Coordinates of C-alpha atoms and ligand atoms in Angstrom, one line a residue:
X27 CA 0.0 0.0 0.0
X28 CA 1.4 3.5 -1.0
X29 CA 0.9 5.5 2.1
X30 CA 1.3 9.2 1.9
X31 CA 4.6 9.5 4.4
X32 CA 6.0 6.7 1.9
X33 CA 4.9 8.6 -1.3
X34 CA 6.5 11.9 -0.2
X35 CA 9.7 10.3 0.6
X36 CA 9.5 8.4 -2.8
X37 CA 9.1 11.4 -4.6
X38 CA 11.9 13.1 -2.6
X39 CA 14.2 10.3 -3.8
X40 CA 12.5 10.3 -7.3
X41 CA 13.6 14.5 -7.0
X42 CA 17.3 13.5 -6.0
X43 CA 18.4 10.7 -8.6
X44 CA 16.0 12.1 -11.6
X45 CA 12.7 11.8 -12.3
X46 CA 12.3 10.7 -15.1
X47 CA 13.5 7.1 -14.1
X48 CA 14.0 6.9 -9.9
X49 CA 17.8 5.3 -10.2
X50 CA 16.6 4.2 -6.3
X51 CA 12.6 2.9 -5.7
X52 CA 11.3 2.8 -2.1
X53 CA 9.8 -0.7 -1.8
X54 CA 8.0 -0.2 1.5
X55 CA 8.5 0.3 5.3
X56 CA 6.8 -2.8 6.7
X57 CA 9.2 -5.0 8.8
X58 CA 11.5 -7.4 7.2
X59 CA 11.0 -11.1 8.6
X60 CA 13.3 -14.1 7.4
X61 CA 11.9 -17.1 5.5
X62 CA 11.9 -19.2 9.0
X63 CA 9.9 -16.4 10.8
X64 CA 12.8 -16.5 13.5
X65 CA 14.2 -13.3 12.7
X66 CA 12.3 -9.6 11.9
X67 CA 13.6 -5.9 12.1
X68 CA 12.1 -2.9 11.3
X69 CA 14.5 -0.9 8.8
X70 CA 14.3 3.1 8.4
X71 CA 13.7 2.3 4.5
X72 CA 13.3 -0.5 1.9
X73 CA 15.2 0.5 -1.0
X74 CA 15.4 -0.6 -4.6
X75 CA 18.8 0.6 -6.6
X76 CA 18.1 0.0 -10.5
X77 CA 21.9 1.1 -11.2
X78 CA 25.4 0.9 -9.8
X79 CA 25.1 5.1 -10.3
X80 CA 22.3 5.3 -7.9
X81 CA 23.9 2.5 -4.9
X82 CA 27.1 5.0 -5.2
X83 CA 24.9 7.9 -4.8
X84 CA 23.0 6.5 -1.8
X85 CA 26.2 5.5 -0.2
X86 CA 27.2 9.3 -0.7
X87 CA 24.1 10.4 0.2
X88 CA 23.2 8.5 3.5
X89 CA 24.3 8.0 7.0
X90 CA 23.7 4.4 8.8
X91 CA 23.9 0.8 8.6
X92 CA 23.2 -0.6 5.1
X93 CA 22.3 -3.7 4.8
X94 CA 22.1 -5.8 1.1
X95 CA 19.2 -8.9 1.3
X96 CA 18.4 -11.3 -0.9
X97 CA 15.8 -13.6 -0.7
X98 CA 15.9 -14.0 3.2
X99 CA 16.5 -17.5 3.5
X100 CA 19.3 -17.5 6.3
X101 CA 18.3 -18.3 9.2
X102 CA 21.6 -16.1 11.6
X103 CA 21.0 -12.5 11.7
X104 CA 23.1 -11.0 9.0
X105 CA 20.2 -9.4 7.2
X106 CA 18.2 -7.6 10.2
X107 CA 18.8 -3.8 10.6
X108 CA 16.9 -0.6 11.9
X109 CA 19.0 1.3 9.0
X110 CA 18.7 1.1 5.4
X111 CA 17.8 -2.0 3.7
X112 CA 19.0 -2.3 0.1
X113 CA 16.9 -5.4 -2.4
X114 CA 19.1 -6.2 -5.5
X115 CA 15.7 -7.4 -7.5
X116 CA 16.4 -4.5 -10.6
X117 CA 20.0 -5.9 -11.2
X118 CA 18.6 -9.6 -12.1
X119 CA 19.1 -12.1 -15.3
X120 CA 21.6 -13.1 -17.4
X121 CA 23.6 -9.8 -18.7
X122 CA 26.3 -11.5 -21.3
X123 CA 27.1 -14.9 -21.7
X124 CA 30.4 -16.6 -23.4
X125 CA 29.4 -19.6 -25.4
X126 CA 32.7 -21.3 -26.0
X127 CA 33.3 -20.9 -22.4
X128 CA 30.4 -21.5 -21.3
X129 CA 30.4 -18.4 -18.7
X130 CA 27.4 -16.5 -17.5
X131 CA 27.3 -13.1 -16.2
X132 CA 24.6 -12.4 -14.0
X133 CA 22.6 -9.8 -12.0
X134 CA 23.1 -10.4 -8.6
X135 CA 19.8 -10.3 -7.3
X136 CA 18.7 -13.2 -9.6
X137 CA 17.2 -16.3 -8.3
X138 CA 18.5 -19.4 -8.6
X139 CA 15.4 -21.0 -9.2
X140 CA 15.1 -18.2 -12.3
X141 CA 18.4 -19.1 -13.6
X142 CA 18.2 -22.6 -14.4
X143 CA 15.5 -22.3 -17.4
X144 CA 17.3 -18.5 -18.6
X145 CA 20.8 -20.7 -18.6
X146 CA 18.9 -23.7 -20.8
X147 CA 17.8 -21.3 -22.9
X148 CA 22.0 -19.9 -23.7
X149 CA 23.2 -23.8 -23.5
X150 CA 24.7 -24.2 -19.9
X151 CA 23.6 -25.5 -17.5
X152 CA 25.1 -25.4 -13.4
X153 CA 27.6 -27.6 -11.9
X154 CA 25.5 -28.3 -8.5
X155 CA 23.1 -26.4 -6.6
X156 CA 21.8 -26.1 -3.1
X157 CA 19.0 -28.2 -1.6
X158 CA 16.8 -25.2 -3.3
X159 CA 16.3 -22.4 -5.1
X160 CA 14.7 -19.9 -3.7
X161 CA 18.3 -17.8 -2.9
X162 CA 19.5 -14.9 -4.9
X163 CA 23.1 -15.4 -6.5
X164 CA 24.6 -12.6 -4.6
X165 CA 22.7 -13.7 -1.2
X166 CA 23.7 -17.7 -2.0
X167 CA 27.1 -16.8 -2.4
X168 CA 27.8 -14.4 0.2
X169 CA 27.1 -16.9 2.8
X170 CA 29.1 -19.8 0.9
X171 CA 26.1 -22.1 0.0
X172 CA 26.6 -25.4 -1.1
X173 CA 25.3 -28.5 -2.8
X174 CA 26.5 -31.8 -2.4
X175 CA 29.2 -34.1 -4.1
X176 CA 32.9 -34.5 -3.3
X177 CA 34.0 -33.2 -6.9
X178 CA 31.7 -30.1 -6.6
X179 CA 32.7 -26.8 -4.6
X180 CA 30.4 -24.5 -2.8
X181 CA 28.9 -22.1 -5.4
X182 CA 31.4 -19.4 -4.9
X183 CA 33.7 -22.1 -5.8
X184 CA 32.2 -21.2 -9.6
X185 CA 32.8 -17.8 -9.8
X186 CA 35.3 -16.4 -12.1
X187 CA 34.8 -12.7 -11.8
X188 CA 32.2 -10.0 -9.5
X189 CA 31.6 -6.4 -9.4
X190 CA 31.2 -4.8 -6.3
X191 CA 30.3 -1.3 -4.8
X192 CA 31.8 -0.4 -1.7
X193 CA 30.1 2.0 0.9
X194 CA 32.8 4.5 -0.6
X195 CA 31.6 4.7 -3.7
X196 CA 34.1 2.3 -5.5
X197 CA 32.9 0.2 -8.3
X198 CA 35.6 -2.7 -8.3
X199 CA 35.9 -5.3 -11.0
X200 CA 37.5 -8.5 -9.4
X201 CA 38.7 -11.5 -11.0
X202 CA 41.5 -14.1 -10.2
X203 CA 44.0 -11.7 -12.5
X204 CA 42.7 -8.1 -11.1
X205 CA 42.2 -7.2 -7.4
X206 CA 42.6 -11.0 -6.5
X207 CA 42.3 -10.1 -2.9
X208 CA 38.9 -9.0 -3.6
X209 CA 38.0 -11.4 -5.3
X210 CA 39.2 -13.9 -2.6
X211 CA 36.8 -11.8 0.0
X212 CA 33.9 -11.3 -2.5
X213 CA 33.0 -14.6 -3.3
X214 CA 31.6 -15.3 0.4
X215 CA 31.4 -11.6 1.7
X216 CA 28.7 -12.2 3.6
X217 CA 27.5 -8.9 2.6
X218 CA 30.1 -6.9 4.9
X219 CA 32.3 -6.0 1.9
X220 CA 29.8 -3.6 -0.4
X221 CA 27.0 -4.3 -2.2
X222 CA 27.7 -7.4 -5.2
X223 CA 25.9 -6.2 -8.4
X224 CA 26.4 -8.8 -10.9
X225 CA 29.0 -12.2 -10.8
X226 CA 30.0 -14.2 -13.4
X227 CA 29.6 -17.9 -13.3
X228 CA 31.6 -21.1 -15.0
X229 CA 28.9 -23.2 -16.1
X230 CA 28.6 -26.3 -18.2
X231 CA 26.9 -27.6 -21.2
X232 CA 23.1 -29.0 -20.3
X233 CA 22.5 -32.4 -18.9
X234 CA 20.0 -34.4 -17.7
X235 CA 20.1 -36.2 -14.1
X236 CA 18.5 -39.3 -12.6
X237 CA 18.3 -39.4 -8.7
X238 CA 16.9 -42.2 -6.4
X239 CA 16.5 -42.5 -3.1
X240 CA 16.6 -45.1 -0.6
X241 CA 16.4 -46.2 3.1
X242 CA 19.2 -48.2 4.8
X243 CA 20.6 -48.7 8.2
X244 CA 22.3 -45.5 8.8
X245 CA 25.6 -47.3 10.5
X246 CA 25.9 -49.3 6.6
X247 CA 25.3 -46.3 4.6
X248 CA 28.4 -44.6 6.7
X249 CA 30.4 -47.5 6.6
X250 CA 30.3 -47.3 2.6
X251 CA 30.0 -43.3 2.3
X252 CA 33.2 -42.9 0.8
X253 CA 32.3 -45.6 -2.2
X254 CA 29.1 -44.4 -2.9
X255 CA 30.0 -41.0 -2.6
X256 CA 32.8 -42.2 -5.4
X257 CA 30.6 -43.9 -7.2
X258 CA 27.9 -41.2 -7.7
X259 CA 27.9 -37.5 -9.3
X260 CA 26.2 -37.1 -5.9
X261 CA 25.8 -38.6 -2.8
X262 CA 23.6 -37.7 0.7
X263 CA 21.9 -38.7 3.3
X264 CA 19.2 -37.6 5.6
X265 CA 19.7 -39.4 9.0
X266 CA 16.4 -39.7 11.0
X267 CA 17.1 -38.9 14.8
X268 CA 15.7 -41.6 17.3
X269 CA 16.3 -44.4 14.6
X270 CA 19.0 -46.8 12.7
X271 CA 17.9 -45.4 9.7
X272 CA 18.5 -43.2 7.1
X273 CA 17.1 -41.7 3.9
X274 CA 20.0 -42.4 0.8
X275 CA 19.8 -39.8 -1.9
X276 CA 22.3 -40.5 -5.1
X277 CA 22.2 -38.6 -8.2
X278 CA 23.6 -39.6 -11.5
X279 CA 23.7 -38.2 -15.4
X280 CA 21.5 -40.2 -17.6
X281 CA 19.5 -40.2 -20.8
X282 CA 17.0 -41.6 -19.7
X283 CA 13.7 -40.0 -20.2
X284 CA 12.1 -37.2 -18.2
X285 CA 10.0 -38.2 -15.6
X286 CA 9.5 -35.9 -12.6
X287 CA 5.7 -35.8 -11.0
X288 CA 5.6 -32.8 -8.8
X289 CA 6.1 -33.1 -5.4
X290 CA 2.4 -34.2 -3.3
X291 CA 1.3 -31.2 -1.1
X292 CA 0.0 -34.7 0.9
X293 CA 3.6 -35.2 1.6
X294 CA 4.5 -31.6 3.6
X295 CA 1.1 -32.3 5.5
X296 CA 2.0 -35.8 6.5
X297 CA 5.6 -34.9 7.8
X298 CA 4.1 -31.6 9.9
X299 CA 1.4 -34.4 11.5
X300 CA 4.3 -36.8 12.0
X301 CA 6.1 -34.2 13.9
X302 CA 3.4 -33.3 16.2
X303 CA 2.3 -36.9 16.4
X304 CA 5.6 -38.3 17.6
X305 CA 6.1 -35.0 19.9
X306 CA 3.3 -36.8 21.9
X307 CA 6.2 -39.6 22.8
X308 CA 8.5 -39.8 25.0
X309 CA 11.8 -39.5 22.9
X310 CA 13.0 -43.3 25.1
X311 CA 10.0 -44.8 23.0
X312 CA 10.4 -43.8 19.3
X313 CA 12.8 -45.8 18.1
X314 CA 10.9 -48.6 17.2
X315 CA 8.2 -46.1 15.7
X316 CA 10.6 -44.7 13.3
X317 CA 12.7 -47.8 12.7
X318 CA 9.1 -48.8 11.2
X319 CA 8.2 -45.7 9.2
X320 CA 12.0 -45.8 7.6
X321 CA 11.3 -49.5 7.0
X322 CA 8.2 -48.9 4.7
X323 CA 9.0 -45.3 2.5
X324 CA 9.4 -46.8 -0.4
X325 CA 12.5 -46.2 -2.9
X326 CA 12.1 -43.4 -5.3
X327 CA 13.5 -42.5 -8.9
X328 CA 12.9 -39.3 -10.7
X329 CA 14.4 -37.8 -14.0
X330 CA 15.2 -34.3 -15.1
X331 CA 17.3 -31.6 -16.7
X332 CA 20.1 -31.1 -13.8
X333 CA 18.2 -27.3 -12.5
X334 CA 15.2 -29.3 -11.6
X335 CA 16.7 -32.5 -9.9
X336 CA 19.2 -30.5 -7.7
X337 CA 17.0 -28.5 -6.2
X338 CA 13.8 -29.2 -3.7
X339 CA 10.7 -27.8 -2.6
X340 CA 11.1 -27.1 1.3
X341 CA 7.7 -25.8 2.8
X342 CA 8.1 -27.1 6.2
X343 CA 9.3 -23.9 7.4
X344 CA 12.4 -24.9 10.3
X345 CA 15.4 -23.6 11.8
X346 CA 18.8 -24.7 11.4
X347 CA 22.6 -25.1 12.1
X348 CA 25.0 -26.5 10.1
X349 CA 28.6 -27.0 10.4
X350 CA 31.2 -28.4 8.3
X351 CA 34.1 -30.7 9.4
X352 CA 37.4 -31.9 7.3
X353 CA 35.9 -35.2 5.5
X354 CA 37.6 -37.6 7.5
X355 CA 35.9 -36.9 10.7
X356 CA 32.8 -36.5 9.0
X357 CA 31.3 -39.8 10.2
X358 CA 32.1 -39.6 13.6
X359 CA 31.2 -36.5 14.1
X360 CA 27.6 -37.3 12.5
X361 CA 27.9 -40.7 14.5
X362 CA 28.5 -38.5 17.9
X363 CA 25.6 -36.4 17.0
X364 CA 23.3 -39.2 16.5
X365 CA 24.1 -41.0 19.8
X366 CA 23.5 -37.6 21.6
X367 CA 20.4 -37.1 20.6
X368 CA 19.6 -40.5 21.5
X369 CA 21.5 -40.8 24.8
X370 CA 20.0 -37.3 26.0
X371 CA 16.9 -38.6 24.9
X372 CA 16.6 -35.0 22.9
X373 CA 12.6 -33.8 21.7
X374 CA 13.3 -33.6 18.1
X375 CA 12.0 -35.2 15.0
X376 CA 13.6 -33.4 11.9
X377 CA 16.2 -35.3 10.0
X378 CA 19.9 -34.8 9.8
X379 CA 21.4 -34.0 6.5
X380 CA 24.6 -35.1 6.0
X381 CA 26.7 -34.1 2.6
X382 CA 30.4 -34.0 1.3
X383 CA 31.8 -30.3 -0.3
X384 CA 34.8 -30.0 -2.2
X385 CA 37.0 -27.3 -1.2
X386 CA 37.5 -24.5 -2.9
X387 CA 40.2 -21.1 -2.9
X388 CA 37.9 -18.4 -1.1
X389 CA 38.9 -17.0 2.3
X390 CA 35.5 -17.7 4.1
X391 CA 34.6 -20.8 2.5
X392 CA 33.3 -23.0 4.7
X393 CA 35.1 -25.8 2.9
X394 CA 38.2 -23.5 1.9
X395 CA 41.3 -24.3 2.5
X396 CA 43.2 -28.0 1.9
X397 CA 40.6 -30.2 2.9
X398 CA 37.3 -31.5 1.3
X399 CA 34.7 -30.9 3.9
X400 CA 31.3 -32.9 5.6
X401 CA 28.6 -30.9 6.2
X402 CA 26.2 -32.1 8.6
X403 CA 22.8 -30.1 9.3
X404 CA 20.3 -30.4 12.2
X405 CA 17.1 -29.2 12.1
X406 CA 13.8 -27.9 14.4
X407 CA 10.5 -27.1 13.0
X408 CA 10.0 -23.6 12.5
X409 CA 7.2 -23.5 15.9
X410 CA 9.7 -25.0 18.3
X411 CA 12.2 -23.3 20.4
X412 CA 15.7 -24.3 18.4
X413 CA 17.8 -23.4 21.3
X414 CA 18.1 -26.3 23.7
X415 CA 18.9 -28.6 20.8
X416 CA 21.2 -26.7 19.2
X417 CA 23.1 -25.9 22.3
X418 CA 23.8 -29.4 23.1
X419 CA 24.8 -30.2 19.3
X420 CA 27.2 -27.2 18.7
X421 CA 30.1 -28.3 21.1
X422 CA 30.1 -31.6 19.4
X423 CA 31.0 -29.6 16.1
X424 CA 34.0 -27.7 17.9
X425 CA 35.6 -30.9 18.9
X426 CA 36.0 -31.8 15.5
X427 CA 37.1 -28.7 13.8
X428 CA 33.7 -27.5 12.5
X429 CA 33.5 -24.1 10.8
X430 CA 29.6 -23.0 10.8
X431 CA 27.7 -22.0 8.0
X432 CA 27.4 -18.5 8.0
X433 CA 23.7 -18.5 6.9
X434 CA 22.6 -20.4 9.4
X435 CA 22.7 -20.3 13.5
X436 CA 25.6 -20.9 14.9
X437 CA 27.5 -18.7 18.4
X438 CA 30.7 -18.2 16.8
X439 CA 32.2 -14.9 17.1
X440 CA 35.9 -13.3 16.0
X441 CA 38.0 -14.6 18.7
X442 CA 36.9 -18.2 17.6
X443 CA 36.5 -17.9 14.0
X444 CA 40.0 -16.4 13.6
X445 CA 41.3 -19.7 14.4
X446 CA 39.0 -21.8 11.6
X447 CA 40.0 -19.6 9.0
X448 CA 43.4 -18.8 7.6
X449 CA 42.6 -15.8 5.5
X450 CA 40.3 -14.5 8.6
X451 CA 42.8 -11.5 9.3
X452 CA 43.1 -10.6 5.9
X453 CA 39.2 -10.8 5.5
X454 CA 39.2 -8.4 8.9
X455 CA 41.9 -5.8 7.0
X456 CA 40.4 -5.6 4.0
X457 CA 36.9 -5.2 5.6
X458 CA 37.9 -1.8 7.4
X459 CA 39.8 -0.9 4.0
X460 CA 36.5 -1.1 1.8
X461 CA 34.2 0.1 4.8
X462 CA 36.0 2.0 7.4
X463 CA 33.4 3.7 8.9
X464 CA 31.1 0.1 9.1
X465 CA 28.3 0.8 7.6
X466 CA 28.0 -2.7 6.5
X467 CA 28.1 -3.8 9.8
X468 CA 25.1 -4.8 11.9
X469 CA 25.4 -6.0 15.4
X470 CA 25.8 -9.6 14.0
X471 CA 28.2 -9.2 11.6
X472 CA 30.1 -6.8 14.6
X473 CA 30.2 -9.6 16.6
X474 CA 31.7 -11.8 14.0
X475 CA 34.3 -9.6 12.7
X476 CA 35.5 -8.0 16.6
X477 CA 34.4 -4.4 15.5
X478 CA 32.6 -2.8 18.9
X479 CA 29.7 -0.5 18.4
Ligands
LIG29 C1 14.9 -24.2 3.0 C2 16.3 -23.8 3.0 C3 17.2 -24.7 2.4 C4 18.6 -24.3 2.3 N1 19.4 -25.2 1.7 C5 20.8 -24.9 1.7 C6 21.7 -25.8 1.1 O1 21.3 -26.8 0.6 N2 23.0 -25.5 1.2 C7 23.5 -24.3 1.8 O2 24.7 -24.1 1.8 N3 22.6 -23.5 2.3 C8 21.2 -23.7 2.3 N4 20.4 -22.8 2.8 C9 20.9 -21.5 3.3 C10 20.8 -20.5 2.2 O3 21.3 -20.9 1.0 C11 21.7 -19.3 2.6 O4 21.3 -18.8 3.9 C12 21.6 -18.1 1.6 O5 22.6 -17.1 2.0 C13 20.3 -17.5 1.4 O6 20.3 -16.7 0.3 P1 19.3 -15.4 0.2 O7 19.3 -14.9 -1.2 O8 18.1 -15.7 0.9 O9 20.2 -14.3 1.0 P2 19.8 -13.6 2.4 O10 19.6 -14.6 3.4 O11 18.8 -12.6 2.1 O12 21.2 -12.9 2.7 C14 22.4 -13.6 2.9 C15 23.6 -12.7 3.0 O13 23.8 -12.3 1.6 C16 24.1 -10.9 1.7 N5 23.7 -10.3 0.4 C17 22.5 -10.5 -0.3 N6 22.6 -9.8 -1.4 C18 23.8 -9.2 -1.5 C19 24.4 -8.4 -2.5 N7 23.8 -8.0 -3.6 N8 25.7 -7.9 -2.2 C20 26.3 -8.3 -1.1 N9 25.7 -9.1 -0.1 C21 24.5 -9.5 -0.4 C22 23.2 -10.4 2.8 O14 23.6 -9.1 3.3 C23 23.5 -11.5 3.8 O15 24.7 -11.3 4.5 C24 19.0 -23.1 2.9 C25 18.1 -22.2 3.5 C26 16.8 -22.6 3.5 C27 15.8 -21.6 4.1

């Protein structure tokens, strides 16, 4: 609703970037909420830059905290401000694309779910993507999001070159042969560097993937991990807590013909009833429940073009924290985790997920470095208080050398994270080098980088 306070200051902005076409739109001031519902804020103004012109003349212009969102699917607080909120939608599809190299370049504010047809339609196709796409490019990146599969980096991991404009009013083209160091930073920034306006991608030609799924004592699908994970382009699993069980989930190129039904609304109504229905018992006395639930899903197959099988339909809304250990503790660490939950007879119901990334040459990667990474994810339904859970689980992911996820919860802050990352002090210098008065910084991302109010 255009409300007259909102229409004045509209037309101010209108008046200061030209009126003919506002360079900067006002969205709206309602609050802001995350896709969880566990986080909200009320930001001074919405704003909508249509050119790299008008973010450098707002950055000029303005006073505050700025704060870049994408699509609002983290669940930590890196998005929530009471200063200026900036949404990347105008700088969105594909902007030039190389055919022989099969590279993309691309607005940042694009979805991922939008890309996959608009790449089909220019011949390529992504490596990998995350369990969905709902995420911008700029958001999915800055937070290091990842797919599975040990030969396949995060997403960052596929980008060859970004633009970015910093809060004083540089426009900086990096690459791995100019301003490398930004480049390094940029590709998981978590939105403390600047504001990310377009990044091109490496992509591939299009293919066509078959993926099945599968349920199998949990302690034999570990105990083979490695060769299946070998064996196929992609490999997961989805423990269930309070079980033996878990859900197998491999993915594999084929020609076979398309055939992917869309997903049942039946099915998200079923798993919310089996949540509250097993709630009712005691954690002691599931076991056997879900030991028989796991024992009759049945085994599933569906066929695609890559964009569609990758990613998944989530509407059972949840919180979660995921952490990422070097691959060779993977398995106990998920094992340690499983026994916990047991052993503490904890009240939860969601699934594990449990996935191998390949490592890749950022500085805030959460698999960068020298070693290929396991990513293990725990989960609460988006109604129930996450905390008690995740504070008994998070300790278990220090002992093995986990890094957290940056989009999702996790209690890290600078004194610990210096320690998981290498590059950490070089991310800290180049941070008050881009953005030395902080703007980018809200009390979050203050807390993860050591900078006091
Ligand atoms: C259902 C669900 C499933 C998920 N599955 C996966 C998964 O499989 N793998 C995985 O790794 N993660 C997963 N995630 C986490 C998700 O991918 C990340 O939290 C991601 O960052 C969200 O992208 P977004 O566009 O919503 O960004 P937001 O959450 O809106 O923002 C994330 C960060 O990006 C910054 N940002 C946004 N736009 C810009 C810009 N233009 N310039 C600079 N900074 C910017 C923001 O400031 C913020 O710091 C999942 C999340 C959900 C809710």
């Amino acid at each position: 609703m255009v409300t007259r306070r909102g229409w004045m200051q509209g037309t101010l902005l209108a008046g200061f970037f030209g009126a003919a076409a506002p360079a900067m739109a006002r969205a709206d001031t309602l609050p802001w909420r995350n896709w969880s519902g566990g986080l909200s804020c009320q930001p001074r103004q919405r704003l909508v830059p249509t050119s790299e012109q008008a973010l450098v003349d707002f950055f000029a212009s303005t006073t505050g905290t700025v704060r870049p969102v994408g699509s609002g699917h983290s669940f930590s607080p890196l998005v929530p401000t009471d200063g200026h909120l900036l949404v990347l939608d105008a700088f969105n599809g594909i902007l030039t694309h190389d055919a022989s190299a099969l590279h993309a370049t691309i607005g940042a504010g694009t979805r991922l779910g939008d890309l996959g047809p608009a790449l089909a339609r220019i011949g390529q196709e992504f490596f990998n993507l995350p369990d969905i796409d709902r995420q911008t490019l700029a958001g999915a990146t800055a937070t290091g999001t990842h797919g599975t599969g040990i030969d396949f980096p995060a997403l960052s991991g596929y980008v060859t070159a970004l633009r970015l404009v910093t809060p004083q009013g540089e426009v900086i083209d990096a690459s791995a042969t100019s301003r490398r160091e930004v480049f390094d930073a940029a590709r998981v920034s978590l939105g403390a560097l600047g504001v990310v306006t377009q990044m091109t991608l490496q992509n591939r030609t299009p293919y066509r993937l078959k993926q099945q799924s599968w349920t199998a004592k949990v302690e034999d699908l570990l105990r083979d991990f490695d060769t299946l994970a070998a064996k196929h382009r992609h490999f997961e699993l989805f423990p269930y807590v309070h079980s033996d069980y878990a859900i197998a989930l491999a993915t594999d190129e084929t020609t076979d013909a398309v055939d992917n039904p869309p997903p049942d609304p039946a099915e998200d109504a079923g798993f919310i009833q089996l949540i509250r229905e097993l709630s009712q018992v005691p954690p002691a006395e599931r076991l056997p429940i879900i030991n028989a639930v796991a024992e009759q899903s049945p085994p599933s197959v569906r066929v695609d073009a890559a964009h569609r099988i990758l990613a998944n339909v989530r509407n059972v809304r949840f919180n979660e924290m995921e952490y990422s250990v070097p691959v060779e503790a993977g398995a106990d660490c998920l094992r340690e985790i499983l026994a916990t939950i047991r052993n503490k007879e904890l009240d939860v119901v969601f699934p594990l997920e449990y996935r191998y990334v390949r490592r890749d040459d950022t500085w805030l990667g959460m698999s960068s470095g020298e070693h290929d990474h396991a990513a293990i994810s725990v989960h609460r339904a988006a109604w129930e208080d996450y905390r008690p859970y995740f504070d008994v689980i998070e300790p278990i992911f220090w002992k093995y050398g986990g890094r957290p996820h940056w989009g999702k919860i996790h209690s890290l802050g600078a004194a610990e994270l210096s320690r998981l990352y290498p590059h950490f002090a070089d991310f800290q210098a180049l941070r008050a080098q881009l953005d030395p008065e902080g703007r980018m910084l809200n009390p979050h991302l203050r807390h993860l980088f050591g900078v006091p109010a």
